[in-house]
Coordinates of C-alpha atoms and ligand atoms in Angstrom, one line a residue:
X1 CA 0.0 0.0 0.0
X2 CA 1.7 3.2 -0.7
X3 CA 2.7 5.9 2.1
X4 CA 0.6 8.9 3.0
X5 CA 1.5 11.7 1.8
X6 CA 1.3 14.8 4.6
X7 CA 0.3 18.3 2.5
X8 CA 1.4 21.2 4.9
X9 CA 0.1 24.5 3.1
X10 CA 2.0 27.4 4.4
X11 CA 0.0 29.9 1.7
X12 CA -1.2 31.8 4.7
X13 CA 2.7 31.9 6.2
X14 CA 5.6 31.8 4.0
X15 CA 2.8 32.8 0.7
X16 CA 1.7 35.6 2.5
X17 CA 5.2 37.2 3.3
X18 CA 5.5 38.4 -0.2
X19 CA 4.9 42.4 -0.4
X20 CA 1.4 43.6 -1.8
X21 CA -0.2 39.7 -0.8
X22 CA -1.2 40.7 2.6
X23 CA -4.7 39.5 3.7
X24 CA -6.9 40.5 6.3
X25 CA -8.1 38.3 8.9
X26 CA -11.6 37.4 7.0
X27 CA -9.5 36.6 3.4
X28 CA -7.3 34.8 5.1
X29 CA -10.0 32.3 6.9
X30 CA -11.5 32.2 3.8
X31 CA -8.8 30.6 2.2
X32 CA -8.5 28.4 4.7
X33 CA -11.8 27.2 4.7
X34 CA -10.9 26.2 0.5
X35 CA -7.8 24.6 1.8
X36 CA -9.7 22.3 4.9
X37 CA -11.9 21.6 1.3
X38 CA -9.1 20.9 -0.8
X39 CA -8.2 17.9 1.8
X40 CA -5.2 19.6 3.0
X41 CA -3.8 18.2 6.0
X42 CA -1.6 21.0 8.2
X43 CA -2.5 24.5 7.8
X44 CA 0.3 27.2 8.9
X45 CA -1.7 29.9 9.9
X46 CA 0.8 32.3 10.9
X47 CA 3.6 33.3 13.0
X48 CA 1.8 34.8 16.0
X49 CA 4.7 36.9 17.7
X50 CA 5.2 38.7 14.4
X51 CA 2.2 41.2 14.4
X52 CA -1.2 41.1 16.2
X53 CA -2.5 40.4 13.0
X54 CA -0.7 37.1 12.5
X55 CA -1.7 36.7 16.2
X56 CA -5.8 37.0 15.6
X57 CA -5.3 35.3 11.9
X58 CA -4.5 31.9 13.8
X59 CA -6.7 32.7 16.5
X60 CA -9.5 32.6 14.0
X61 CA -8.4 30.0 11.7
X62 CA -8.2 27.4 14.7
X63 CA -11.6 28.2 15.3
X64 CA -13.1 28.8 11.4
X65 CA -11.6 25.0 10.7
X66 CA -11.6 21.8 12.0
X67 CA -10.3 18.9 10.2
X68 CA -6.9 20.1 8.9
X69 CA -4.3 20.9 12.3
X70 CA -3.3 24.4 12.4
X71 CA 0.0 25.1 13.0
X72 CA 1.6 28.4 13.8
X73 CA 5.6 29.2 13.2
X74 CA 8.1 30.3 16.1
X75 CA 11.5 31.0 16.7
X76 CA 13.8 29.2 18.9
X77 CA 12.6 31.3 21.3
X78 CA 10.3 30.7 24.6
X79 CA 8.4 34.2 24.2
X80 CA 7.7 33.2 20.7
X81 CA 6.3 29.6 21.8
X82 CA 4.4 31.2 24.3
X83 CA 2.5 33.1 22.1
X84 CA 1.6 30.6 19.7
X85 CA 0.6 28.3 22.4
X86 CA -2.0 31.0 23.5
X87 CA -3.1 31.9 19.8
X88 CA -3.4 28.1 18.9
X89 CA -6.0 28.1 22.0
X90 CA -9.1 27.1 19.7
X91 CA -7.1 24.6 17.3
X92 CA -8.3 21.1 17.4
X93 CA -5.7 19.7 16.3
X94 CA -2.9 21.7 16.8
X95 CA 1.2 22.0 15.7
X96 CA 3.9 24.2 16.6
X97 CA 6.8 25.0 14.4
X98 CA 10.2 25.7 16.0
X99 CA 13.5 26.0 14.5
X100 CA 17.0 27.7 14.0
X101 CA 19.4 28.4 11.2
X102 CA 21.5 25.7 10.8
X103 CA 23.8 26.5 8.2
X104 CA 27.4 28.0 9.2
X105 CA 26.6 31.3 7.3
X106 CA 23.8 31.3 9.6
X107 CA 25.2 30.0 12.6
X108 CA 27.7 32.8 12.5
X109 CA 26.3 36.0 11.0
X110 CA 23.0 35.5 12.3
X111 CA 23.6 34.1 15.8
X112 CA 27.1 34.8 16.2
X113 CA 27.2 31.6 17.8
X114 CA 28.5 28.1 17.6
X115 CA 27.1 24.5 15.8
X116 CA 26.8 23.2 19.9
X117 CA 24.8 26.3 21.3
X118 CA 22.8 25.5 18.4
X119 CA 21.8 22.3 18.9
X120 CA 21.4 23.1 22.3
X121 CA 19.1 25.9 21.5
X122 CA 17.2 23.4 19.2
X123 CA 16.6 21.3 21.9
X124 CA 15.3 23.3 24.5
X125 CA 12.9 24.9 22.0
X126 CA 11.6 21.5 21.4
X127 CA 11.6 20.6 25.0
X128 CA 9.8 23.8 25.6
X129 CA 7.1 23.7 22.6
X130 CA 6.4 20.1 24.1
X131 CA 5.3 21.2 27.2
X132 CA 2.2 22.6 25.7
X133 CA 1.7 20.5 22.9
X134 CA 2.1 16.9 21.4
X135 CA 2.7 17.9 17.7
X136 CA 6.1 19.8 17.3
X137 CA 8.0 20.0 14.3
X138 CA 11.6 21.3 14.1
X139 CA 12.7 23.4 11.1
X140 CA 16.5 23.5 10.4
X141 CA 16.7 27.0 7.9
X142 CA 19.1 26.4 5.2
X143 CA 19.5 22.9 5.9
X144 CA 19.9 23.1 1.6
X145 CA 23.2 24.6 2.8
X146 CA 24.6 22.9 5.9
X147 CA 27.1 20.3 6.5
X148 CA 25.0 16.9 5.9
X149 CA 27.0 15.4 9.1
X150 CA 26.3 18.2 11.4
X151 CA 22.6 18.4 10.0
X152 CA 22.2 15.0 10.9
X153 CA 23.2 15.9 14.7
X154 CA 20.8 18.7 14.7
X155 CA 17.8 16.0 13.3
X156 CA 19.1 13.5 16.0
X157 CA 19.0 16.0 18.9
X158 CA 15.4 17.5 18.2
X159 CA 14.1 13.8 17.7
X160 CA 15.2 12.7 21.1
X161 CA 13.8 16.4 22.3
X162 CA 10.4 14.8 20.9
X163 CA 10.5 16.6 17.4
X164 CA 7.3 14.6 15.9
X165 CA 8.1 15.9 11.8
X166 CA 11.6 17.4 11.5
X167 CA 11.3 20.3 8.5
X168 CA 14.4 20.2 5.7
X169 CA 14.4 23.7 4.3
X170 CA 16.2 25.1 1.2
X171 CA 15.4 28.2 2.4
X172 CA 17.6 30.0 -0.5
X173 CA 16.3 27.3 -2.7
X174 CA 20.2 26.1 -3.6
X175 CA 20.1 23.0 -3.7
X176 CA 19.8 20.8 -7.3
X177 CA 17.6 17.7 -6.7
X178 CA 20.0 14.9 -6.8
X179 CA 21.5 16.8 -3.8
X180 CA 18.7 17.4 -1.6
X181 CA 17.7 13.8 -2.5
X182 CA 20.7 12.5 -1.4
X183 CA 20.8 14.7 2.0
X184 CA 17.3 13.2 2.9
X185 CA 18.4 10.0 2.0
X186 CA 21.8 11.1 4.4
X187 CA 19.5 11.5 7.3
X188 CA 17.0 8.3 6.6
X189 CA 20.5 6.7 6.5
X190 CA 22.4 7.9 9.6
X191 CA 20.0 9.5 12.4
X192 CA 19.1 7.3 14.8
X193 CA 15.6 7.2 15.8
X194 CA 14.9 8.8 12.4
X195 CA 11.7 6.4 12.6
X196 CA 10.0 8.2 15.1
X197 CA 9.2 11.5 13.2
X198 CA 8.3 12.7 9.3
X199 CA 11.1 14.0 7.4
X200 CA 9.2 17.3 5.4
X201 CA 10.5 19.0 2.8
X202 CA 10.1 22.9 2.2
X203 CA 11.7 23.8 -0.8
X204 CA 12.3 27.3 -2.5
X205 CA 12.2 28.1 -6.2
X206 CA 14.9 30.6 -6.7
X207 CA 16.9 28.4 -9.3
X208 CA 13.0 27.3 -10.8
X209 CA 13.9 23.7 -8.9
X210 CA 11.3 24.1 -5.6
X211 CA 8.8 21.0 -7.5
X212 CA 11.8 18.5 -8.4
X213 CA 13.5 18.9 -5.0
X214 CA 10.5 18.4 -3.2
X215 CA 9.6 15.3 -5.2
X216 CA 13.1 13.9 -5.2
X217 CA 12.4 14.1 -1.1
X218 CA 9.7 12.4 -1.7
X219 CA 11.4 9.7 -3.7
X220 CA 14.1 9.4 -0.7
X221 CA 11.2 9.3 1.8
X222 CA 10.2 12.5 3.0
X223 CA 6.6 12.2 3.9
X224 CA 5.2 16.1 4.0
X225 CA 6.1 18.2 1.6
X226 CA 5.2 22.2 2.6
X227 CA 3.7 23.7 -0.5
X228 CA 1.9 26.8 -1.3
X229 CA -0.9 27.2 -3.9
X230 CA 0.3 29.1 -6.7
X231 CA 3.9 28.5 -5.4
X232 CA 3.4 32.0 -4.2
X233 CA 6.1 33.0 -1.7
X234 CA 9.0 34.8 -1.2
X235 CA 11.2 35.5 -3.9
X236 CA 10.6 33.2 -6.8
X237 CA 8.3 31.5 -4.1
X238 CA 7.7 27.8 -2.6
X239 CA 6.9 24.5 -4.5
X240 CA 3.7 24.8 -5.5
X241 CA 1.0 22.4 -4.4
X242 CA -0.6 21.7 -7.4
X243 CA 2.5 20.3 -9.5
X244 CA 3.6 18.1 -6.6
X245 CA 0.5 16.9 -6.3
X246 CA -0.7 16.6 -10.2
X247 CA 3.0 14.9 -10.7
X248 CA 2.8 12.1 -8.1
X249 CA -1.1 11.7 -9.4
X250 CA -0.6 11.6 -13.0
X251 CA 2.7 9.7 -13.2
X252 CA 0.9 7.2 -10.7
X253 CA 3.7 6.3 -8.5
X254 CA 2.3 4.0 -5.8
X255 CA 4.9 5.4 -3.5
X256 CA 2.8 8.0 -1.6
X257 CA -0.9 9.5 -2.3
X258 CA -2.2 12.3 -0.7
X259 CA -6.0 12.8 0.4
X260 CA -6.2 16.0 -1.8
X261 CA -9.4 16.9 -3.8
X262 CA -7.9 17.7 -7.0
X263 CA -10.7 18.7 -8.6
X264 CA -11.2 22.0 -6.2
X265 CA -7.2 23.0 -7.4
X266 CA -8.5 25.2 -10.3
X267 CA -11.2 27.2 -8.1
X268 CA -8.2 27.2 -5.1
X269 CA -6.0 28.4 -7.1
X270 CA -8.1 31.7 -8.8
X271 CA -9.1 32.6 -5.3
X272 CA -5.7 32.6 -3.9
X273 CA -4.9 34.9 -6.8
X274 CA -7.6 36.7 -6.8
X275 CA -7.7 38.0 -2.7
X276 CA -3.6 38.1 -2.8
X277 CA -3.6 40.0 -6.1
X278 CA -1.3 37.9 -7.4
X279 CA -1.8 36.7 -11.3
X280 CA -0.9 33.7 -12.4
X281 CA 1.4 33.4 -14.9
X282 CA -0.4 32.2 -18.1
X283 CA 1.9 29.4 -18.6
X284 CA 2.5 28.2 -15.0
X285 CA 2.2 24.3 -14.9
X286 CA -1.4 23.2 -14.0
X287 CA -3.2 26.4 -13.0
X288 CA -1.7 28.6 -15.4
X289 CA -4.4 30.2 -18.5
X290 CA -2.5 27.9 -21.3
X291 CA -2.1 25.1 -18.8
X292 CA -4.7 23.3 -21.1
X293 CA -4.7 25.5 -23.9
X294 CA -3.4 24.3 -27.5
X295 CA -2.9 27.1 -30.4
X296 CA -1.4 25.2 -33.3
X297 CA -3.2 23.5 -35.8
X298 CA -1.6 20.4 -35.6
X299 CA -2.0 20.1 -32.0
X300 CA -5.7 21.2 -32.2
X301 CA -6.9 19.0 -34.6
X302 CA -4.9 15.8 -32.8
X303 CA -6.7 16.9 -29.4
X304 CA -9.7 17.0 -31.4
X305 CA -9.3 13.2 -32.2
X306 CA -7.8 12.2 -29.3
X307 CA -7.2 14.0 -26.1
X308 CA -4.4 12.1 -25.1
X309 CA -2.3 13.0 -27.7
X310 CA -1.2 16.4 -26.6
X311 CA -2.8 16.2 -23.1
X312 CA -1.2 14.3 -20.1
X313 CA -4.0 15.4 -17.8
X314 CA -7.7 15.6 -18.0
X315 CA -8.4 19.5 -17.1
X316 CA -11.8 18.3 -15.4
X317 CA -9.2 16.4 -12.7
X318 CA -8.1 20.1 -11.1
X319 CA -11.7 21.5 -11.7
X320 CA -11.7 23.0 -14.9
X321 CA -14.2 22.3 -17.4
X322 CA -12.6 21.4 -20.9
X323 CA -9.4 21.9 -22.4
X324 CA -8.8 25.3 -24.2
X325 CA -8.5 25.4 -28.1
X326 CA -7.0 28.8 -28.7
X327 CA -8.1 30.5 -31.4
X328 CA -5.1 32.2 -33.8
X329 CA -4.2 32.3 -37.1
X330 CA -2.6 29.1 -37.0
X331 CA -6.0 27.6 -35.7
X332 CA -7.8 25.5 -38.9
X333 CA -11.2 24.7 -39.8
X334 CA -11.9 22.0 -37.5
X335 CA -11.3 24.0 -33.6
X336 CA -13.1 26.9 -35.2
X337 CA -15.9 24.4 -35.4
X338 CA -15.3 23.2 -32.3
X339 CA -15.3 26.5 -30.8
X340 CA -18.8 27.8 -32.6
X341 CA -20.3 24.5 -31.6
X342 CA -19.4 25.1 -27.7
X343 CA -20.8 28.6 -28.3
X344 CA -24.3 26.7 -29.5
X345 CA -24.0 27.7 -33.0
X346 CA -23.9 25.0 -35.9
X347 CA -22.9 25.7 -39.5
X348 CA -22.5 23.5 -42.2
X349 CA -19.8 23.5 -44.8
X350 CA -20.5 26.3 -47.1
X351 CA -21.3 28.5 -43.6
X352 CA -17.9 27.2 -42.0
X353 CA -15.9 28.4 -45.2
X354 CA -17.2 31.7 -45.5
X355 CA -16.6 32.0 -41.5
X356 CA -13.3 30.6 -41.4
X357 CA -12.0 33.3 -43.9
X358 CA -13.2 36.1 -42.1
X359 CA -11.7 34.3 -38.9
X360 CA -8.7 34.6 -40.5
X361 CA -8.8 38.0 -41.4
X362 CA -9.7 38.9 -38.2
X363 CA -6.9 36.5 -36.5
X364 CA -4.0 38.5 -38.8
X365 CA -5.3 41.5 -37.0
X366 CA -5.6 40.0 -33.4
X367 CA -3.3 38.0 -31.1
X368 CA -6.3 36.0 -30.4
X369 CA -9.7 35.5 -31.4
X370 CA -12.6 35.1 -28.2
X371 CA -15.6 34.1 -28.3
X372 CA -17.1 37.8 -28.3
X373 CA -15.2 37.8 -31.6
X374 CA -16.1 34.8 -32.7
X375 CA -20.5 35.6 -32.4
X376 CA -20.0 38.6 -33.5
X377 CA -18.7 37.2 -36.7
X378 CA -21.5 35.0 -36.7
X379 CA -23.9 37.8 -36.6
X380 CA -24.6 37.1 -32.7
X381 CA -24.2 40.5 -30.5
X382 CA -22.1 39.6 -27.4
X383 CA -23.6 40.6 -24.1
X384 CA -21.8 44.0 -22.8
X385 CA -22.9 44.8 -19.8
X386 CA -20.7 44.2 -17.9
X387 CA -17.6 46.0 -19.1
X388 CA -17.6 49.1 -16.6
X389 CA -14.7 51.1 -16.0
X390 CA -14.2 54.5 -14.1
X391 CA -14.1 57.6 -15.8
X392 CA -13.7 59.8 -13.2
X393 CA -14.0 60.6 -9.6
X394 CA -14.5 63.3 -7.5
X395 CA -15.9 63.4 -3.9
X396 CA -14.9 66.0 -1.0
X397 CA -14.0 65.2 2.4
X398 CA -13.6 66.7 5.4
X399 CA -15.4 67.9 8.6
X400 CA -18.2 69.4 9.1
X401 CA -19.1 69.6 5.7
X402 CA -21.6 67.6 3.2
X403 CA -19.9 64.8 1.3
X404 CA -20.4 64.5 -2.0
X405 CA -19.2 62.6 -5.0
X406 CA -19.7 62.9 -8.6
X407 CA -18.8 59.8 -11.0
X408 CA -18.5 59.1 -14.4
X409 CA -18.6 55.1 -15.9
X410 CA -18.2 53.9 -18.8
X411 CA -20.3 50.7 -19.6
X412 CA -19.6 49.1 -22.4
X413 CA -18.3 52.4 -24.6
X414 CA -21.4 54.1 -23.5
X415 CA -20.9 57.2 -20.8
X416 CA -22.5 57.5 -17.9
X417 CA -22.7 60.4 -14.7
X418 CA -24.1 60.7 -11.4
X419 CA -23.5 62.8 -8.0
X420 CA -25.0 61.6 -4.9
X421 CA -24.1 62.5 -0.6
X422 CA -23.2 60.0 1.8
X423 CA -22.2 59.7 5.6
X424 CA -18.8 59.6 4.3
X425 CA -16.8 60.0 0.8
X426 CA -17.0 56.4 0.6
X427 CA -20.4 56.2 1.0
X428 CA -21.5 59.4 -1.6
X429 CA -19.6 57.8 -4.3
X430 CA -21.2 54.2 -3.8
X431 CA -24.7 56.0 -3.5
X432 CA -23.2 58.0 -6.9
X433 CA -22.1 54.6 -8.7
X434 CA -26.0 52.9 -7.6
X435 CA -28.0 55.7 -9.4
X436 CA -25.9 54.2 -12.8
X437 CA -25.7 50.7 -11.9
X438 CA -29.0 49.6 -10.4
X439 CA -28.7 46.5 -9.4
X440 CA -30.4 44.8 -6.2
X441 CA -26.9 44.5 -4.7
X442 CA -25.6 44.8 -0.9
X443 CA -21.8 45.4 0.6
X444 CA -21.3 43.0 3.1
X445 CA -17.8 43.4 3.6
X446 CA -15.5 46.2 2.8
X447 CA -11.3 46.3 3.9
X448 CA -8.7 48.9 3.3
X449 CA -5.0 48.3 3.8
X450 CA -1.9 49.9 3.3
X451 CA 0.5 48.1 1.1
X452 CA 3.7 49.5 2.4
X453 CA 3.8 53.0 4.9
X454 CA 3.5 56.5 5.0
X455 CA 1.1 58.2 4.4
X456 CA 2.1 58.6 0.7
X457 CA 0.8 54.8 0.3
X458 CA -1.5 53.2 -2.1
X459 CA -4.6 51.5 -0.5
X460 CA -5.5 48.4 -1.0
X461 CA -9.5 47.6 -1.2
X462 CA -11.1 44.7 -0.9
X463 CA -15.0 44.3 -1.2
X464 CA -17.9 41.6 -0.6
X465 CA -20.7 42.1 -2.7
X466 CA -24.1 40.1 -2.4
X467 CA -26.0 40.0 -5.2
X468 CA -28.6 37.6 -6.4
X469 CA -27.8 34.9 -3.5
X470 CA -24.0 34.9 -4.7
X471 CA -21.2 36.9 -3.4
X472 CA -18.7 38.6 -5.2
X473 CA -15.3 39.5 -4.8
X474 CA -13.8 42.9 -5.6
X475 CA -10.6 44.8 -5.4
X476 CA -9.2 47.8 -5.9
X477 CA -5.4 50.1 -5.5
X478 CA -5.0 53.7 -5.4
X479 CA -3.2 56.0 -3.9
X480 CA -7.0 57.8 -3.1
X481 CA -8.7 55.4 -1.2
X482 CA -11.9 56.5 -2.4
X483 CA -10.9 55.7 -6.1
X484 CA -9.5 52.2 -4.4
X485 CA -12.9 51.7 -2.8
X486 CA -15.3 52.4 -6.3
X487 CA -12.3 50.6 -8.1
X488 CA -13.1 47.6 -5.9
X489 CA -17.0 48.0 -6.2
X490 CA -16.8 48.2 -9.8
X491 CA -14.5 44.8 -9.9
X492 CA -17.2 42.8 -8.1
X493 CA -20.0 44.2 -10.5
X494 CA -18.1 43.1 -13.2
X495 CA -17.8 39.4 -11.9
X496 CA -21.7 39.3 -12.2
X497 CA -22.8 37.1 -14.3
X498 CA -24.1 38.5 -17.9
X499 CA -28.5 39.0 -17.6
Ligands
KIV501 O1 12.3 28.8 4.1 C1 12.4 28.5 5.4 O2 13.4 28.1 5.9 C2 11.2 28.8 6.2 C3 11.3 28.3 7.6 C4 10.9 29.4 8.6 C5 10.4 27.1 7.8 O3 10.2 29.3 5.7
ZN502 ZN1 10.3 29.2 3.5

């Protein structure tokens, strides 16, 4: 029978570090209500010392989910452990994460200290966590880079401490994947007592290697893997979930399986990028726009026949629909076809010629051709309606004074204007943007952050928008918050679907 696989998503810790990705407390359970429904099966929810924020986050994650554990990050470092313990109150199942720097660069120009204070700083955090808790795991940052021997003393000292999953970082993501292979394979081989606790790996994508070191881990029998969705993280960011997992699935290696719902990647994925404001690169492996999206004409017309022939995944398997058969001037006859017949419209021979020649007309002209394109040049006018974009803004603010805003949209190349009061400038330009867009809708939540400091910062707006039983999401950036706020409005109205 093969292994479990553990899947520790640290989206919400090491994905959130990144500048600009922040998330308030609501996003951030939010996400981790998708990941308890993706099957994942830790969940670090912060690291509680670092800001009240991360504090309340975990607070309210341990309490907003129940099957996955929570875990919440520390230093080597009582205070920090403390904390954690208190903001993991609520968890039922609960994890603390304790390490040090292991490498010498670390040892001596962060610590200015010595390998044995260090192992004997290891311990007593481990000692210490395990006062409060069963579940510790010890991290060892830039074990990519230390000394296998000594790294193998550290993992030996925290596992008699009663280290339950001992953490393998390439924290600079260094290492090449024969090498951090082999140094999990070093360990397996010569800690003693390496049987009592889960070797994870936490791999970094700096030199684009964070998915093939993780899996060579795997191979040499790490049993976690720490992953973020997206691979979002610092830097070039962490392995990504959804290529470990798709890999190990779709290559069906009966080594290890993991309990995740593949099928809720896709939607996972969009909302992660969605409330971090983070895009997805079009061609990123799995979730990316073109993950399932063949252009040339050869390739089209063999998917067309046969799926399998270009296609080493189903799409429906990580929650999207169908593949994609994008539309370009090297597209031919029989995805155009395709495409009109997903759109509901049938044509015959002599209709398909005369189409496919304006197609390619219009493809000469255009990068790509989309279905908007496409009914129009079958006579069919797309729905619009949703295309609303600011114009302009103005509102006044200040004390003691009447707040007003006036507004100008454009909807779908048509201008529009309105001025309206409010309690607030906030509140006049919403009641501004309603006497446009009048829709039976309701702001449920609203959040402004800054994205750096100073009071020179752009805002960062995020909005919950309840309309017709479904809510939408919404965001918006500006140095005004005001403009951030409408920006945000107007992103949620344009998610709605077309009447
Ligand atoms: O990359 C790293 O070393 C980390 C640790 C704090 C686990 O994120
Ligand atoms: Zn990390």
């Amino acid at each position: 029978m093969a292994d479990k696989l553990y899947i520790f998503d640290t989206t919400l810790r090491d994905g959130e570090q990144v500048p600009g990705c922040q998330l308030n407390t609501v996003e951030k359970i939010q996400v981790a209500k998708a990941l308890e429904e993706l099957g994942v099966d830790i969940i670090e929810a912060g690291f509680p010392i670092s800001s009240p924020g991360d504090f309340n986050s975990v607070v309210e994650i341990s309490k907003a989910v129940s099957n996955p554990t929570i875990c919440a990050l520390t230093r080597a470092v009582q205070k920090d452990i403390d904390v954690a313990v208190e903001a993991l109150q609520y968890a039922k199942h609960k994890r603390i994460h304790t390490g040090i720097g292991t490498s010498d660069s670390h040892i001596k120009y962060k610590f200015n200290s010595t390998r044995e204070e260090v192992i004997e700083r290891a311990v007593a955090a481990v000692k210490y966590a395990r006062r409060f808790v069963d579940e510790v795991e010890f991290y060892a940052e830039d074990a990519g880079r230390t000394d296998n021997a000594y790294l193998a003393r550290v993992v030996e000292a925290v596992i008699k401490a009663g280290a339950k999953v001992v953490n393998i970082p390439d924290t600079t993501g260094y290492c090449f994947p024969e090498e951090y292979g082999a140094k999990i394979k070093y360990l397996i081989d010569h800690v003693d007592g390496i049987e009592n606790a889960i070797i994870s790996t936490h791999c970094h994508n700096d030199l684009g290697m964070a998915t093939a070191n993780a899996l060579a881990g795997v191979m040499n029998g790490a049993r976690q893997v720490e992953v973020t969705i997206n691979g979002i993280g610092e830097r070039a960011g962490n392995t990504a979930m959804e290529e470990v997992v798709m890999a190990l699935k779709s290559r069906n290696t009966a080594i290890v399986e993991t309990g995740i719902n593949t099928k809720k990647i896709a939607p996972t994925s969009r909302m992660v990028s969605n409330l971090m404001n983070m895009p997805v690169q079009a061609n990123k492996a799995i979730v990316g726009r073109n993950a399932f999206a063949h252009s040339s004409g050869i390739h089209q017309d063999g998917v067309l026949k046969n799926i399998q022939t270009y296609e080493i995944i189903d799409p429906k398997e990580v929650g999207i629909d169908e593949n994609s058969i994008v539309l370009t001037a090297r597209s031919g006859r029989a995805a155009l076809k395709h495409r009109l017949s997903v759109l509901g419209i049938e044509v015959n021979d002599e209709r398909l010629n005369h189409l496919y020649e304006e197609f390619l007309r219009l493809a000469d002209k255009k990068k790509e051709v989309l279905d908007n394109d496409l009914l129009a040049l079958a006579g069919i006018t797309p729905k619009t309606e949703n295309n609303i974009k600011l114009d302009y803004l103005q509102s006044t603010a200040g004390k003691e004074i009447r707040n007003i805003a006036s507004i100008g949209l454009d909807i779908a190349g048509e201008k529009f204007e309105a001025a309206a009061t409010g309690n607030g400038p906030v509140d006049a330009a919403v009641n501004a943007l309603k006497q446009i867009v009048k829709r039976n809708m309701v702001l449920q939540n609203f959040t402004i952050q800054a994205i750096n400091k100073g009071s020179n910062d752009a805002a960062k707006v995020h909005m919950q928008v309840l309309y017709d039983d479904n809510v939408y999401y919404g965001f918006g950036v500006d140095t005004d918050i005001v403009v951030a706020s409408i920006e945000a409005y107007i992103d949620a109205i344009n998610k709605f679907p077309n009447k």
